[in-house]
Tab-separated table of C-alpha atoms and ligand atoms in Angstrom:
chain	number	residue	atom	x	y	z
A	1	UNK	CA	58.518	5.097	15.013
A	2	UNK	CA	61.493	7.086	15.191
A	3	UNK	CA	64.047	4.341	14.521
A	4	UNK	CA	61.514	3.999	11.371
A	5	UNK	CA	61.933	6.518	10.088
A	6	UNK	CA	65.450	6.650	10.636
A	7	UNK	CA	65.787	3.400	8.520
A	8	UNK	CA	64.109	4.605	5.553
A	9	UNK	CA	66.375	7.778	5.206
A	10	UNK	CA	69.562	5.312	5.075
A	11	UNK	CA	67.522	3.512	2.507
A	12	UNK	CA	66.826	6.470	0.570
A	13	UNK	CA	70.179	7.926	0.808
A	14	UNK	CA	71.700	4.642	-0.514
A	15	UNK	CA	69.295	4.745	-3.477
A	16	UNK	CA	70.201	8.078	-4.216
A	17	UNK	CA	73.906	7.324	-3.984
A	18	UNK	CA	73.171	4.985	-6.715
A	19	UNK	CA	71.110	6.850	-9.097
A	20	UNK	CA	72.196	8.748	-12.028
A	21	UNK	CA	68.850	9.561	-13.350
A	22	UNK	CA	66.332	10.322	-10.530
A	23	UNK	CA	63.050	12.361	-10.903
A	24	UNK	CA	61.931	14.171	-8.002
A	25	UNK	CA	57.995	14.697	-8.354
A	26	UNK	CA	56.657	18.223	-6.382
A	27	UNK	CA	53.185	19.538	-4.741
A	28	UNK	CA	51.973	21.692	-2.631
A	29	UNK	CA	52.965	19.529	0.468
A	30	UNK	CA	56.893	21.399	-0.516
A	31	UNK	CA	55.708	24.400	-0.757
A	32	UNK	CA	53.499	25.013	2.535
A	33	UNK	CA	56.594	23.934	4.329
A	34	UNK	CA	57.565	27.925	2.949
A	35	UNK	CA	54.382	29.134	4.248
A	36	UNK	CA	52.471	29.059	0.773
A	37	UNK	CA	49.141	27.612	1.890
A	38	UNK	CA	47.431	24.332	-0.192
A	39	UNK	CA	45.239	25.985	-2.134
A	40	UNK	CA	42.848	23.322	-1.754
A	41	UNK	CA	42.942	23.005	1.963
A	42	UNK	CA	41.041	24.814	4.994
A	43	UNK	CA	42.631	28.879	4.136
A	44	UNK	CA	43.811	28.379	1.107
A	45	UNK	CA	42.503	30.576	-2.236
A	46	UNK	CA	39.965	28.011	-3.045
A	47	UNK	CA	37.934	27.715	0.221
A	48	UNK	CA	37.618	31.682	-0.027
A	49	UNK	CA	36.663	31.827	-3.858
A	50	UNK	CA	35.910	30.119	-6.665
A	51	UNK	CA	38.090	29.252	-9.311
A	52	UNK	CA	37.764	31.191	-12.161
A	53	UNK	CA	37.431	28.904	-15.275
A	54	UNK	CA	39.492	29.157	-18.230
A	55	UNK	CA	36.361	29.760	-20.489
A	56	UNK	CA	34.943	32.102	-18.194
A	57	UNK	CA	38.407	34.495	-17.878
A	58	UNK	CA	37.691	35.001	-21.689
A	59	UNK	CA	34.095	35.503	-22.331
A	60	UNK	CA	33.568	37.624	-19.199
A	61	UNK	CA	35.208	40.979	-17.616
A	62	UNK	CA	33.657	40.348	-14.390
A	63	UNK	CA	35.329	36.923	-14.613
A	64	UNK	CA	38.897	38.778	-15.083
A	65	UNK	CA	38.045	41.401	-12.278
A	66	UNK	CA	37.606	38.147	-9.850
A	67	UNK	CA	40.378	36.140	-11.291
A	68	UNK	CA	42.752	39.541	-10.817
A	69	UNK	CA	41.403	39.909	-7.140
A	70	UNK	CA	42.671	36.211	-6.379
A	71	UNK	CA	45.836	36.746	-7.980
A	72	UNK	CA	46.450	39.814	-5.674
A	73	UNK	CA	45.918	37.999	-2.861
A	74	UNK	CA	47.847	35.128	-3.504
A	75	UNK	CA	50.818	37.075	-5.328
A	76	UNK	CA	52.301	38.642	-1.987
A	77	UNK	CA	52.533	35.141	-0.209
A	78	UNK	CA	54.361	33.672	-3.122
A	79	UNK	CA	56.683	36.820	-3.243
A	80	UNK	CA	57.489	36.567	0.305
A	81	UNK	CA	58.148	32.482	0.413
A	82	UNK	CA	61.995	31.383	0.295
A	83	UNK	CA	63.199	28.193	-0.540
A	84	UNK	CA	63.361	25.376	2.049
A	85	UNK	CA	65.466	22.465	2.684
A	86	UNK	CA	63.409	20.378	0.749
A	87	UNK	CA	64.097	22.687	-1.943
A	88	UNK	CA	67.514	23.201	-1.258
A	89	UNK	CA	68.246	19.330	-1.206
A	90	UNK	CA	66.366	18.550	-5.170
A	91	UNK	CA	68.781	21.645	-6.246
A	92	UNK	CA	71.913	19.958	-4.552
A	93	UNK	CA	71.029	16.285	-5.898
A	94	UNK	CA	71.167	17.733	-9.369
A	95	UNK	CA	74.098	19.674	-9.320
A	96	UNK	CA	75.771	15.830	-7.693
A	97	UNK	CA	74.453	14.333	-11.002
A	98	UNK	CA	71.648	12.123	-9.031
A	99	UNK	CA	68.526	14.109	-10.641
A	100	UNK	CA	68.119	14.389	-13.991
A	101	UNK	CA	64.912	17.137	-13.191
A	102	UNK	CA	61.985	18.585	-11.089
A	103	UNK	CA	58.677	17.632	-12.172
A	104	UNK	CA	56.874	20.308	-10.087
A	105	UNK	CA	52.556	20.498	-9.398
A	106	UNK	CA	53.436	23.985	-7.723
A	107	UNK	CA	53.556	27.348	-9.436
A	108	UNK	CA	55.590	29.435	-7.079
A	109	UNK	CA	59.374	29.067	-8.719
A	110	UNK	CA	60.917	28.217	-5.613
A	111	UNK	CA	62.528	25.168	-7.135
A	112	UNK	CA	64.361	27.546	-9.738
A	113	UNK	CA	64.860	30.396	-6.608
A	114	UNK	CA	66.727	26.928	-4.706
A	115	UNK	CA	68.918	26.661	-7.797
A	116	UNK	CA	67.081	23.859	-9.473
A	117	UNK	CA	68.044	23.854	-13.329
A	118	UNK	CA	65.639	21.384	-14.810
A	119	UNK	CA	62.116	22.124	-13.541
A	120	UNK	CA	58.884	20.974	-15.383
A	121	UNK	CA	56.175	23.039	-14.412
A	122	UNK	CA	53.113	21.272	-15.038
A	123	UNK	CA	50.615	23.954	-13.983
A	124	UNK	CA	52.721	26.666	-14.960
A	125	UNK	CA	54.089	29.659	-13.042
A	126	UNK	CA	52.329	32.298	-11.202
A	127	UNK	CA	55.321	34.628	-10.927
A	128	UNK	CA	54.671	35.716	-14.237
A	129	UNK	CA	52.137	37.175	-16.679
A	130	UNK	CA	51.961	37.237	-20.138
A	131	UNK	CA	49.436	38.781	-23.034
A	132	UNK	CA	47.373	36.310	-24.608
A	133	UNK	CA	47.685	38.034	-27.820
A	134	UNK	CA	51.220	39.333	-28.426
A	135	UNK	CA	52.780	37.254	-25.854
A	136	UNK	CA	54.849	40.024	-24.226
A	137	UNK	CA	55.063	38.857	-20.367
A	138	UNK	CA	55.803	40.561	-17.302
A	139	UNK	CA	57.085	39.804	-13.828
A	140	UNK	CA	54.181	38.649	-11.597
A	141	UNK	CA	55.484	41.676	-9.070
A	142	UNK	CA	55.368	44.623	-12.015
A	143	UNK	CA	51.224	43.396	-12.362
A	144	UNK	CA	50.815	43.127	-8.792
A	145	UNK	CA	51.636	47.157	-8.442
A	146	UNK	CA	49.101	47.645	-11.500
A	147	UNK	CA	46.800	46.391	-9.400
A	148	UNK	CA	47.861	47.796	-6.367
A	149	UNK	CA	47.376	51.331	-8.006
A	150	UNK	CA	43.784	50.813	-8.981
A	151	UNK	CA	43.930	48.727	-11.619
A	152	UNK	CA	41.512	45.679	-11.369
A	153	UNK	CA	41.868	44.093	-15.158
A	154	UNK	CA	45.143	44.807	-16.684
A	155	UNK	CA	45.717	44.674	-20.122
A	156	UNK	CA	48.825	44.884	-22.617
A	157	UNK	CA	50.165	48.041	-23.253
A	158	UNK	CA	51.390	47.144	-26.375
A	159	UNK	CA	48.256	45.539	-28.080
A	160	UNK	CA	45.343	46.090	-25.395
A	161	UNK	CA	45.141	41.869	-25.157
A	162	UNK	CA	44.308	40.216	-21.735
A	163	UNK	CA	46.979	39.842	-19.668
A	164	UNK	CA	46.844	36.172	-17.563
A	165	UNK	CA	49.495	34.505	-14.784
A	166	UNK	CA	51.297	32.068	-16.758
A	167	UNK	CA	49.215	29.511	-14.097
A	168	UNK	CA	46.975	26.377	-15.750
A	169	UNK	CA	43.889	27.655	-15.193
A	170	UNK	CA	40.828	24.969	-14.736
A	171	UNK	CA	39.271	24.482	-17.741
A	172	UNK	CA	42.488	25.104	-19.525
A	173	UNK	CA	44.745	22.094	-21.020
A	174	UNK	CA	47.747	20.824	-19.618
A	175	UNK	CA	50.962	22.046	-21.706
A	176	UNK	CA	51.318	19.653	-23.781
A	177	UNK	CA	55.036	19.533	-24.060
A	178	UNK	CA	55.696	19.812	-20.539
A	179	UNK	CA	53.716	17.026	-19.978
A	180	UNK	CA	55.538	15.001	-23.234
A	181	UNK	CA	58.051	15.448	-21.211
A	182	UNK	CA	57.432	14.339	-17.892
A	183	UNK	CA	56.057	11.469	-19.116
A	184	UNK	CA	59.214	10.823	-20.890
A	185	UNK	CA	61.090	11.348	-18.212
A	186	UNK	CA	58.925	9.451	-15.797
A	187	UNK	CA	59.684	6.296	-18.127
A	188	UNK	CA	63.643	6.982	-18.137
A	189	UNK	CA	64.276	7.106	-14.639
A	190	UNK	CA	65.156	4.692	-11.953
A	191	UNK	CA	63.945	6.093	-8.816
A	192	UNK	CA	60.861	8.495	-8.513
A	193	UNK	CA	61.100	10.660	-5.679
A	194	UNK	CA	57.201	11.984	-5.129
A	195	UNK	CA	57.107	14.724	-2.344
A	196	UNK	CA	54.422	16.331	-0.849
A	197	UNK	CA	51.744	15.425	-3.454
A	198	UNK	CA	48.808	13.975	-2.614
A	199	UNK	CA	48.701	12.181	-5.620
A	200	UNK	CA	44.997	12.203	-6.064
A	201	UNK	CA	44.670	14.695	-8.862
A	202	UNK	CA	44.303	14.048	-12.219
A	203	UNK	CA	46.746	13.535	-14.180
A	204	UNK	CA	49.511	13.705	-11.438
A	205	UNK	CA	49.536	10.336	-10.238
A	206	UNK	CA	49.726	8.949	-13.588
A	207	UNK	CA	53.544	10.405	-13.458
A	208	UNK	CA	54.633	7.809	-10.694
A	209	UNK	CA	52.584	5.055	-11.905
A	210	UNK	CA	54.501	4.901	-15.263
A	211	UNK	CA	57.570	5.532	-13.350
A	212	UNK	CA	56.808	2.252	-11.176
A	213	UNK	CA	55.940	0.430	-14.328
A	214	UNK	CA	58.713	1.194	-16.086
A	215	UNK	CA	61.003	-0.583	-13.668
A	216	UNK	CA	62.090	2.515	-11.006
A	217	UNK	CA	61.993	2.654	-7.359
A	218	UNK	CA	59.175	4.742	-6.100
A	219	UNK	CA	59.775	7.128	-2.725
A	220	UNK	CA	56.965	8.993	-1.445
A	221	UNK	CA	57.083	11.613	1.485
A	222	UNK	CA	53.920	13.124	2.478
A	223	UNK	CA	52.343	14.035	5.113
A	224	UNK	CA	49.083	12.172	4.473
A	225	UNK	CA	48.920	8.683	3.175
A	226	UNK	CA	48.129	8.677	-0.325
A	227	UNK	CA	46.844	6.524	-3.216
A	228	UNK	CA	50.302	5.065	-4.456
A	229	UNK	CA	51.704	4.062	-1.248
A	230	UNK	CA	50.294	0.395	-1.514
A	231	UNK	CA	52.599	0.155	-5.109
A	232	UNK	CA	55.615	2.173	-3.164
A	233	UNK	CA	59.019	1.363	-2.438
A	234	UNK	CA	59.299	3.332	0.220
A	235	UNK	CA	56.673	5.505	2.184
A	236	UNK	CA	57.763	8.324	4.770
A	237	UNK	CA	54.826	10.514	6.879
A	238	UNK	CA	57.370	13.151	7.644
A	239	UNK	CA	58.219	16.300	6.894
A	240	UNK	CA	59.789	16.992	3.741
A	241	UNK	CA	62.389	19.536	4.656
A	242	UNK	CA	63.670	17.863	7.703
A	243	UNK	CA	63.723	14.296	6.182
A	244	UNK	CA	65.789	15.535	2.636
A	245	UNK	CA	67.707	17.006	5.738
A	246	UNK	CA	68.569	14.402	7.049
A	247	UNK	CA	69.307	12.242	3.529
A	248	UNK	CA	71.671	15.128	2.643
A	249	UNK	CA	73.587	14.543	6.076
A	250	UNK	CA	73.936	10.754	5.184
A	251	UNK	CA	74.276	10.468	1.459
Y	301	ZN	ZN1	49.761	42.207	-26.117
């Protein structure tokens, strides 16, 4: 098993030794390696709550007071996360001119906080806030001590609009440019680096699926199997920051 795995970081490292114009592909499988829990899985936000639906957030202020109560407890755990290695290695293989970008599932910045330079963020960012009527935006920290001090629906100081995390709520479309792009992007490249998404949710796994059609390698580490490994190039079980680890040591 060991020896395995052992193989398939040489292999990796000499595809990425190649590559001019890799796309690493993020989820929440990166990010709990930080200590930011899967919001889907057995702790995480959604087995506590329900989501809040876009639609809902708008039409109703008890909507807002339960959508503000999940963002403050989910706000500290984000502010407290560093990057890891797994992180640290996407920020590293673009600065060596292997990765073109970071497609990323996960709305925590810590690719950009790892020194990432290109990130796509798919479901947006919950580290900050913005009006949805005069745009003006804040840091996700300055509405976390609104809240903190009593306040349990804030709203813009300069035009009294609804304030929102920058986040893709459900309910609410994808951004449509971000997307453009990662599909773009997903078509360009020659190897397709997928880490810690399951690659179950809609429309994620169409990102590596038009990557593998298009002609690239597909990697995936995960800790579960997922859908795509059948159509993979290369499949590691392992965990993310101590195989990139590893690659970096080799490349
Ligand atoms: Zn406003």
């Amino acid at each position: 098993m060991r020896s395995d795995v052992d193989a398939a970081i040489t292999r990796l490292a000499g595809w990425l030794r190649e590559t001019q114009r890799g796309v690493a592909f993020t989820g929440a499988g990166i990010s709990t390696e930080s200590g930011i829990p899967d919001f889907r899985s057995p702790g995480g936000v959604w087995s506590r709550h329900q989501p809040v639906l876009f639609q809902d957030f708008l039409a109703d202020a008890d909507a807002r007071r339960r959508y503000w109560q999940i963002r403050r407890e989910s706000v500290p755990g984000f502010l407290a996360a560093e990057p890891n290695a797994g992180h640290l290695a996407l920020a590293k293989l673009e600065e060596q001119g292997r990765l073109i970008a970071v497609v990323t599932q996960n709305i925590d910045e810590l690719h950009q906080r790892a020194g990432s330079r290109r990130v796509l963020e798919v479901h947006g960012t919950a580290m900050k806030v913005k009006c949805l009527s005069c745009d003006k935006r804040w840091s996700a920290e300055e509405i976390h001590a609104r809240l903190e001090a009593g306040e349990d629906a804030p709203t813009c100081d300069a035009c009294g609009g609804l304030l929102k995390s920058m986040t893709v709520s459900f309910g609410q479309e994808l951004p449509a440019d971000v997307w453009q792009e990662a599909m773009q992007l997903s078509r360009q490249c020659d190897l397709f680096l997928a880490l810690g998404s399951s690659l179950v949710v809609y429309p994620a796994a169409q990102l590596p699926e038009t990557a593998k059609r298009s002609g690239a390698r597909l990697v995936i580490i995960n800790r579960d199997p997922t859908p795509m490994d059948e159509v993979a190039d290369l499949v590691i079980n392992a965990s993310i920051g101590e195989t990139m680890d590893k690659v970096m040591d080799v490349i």
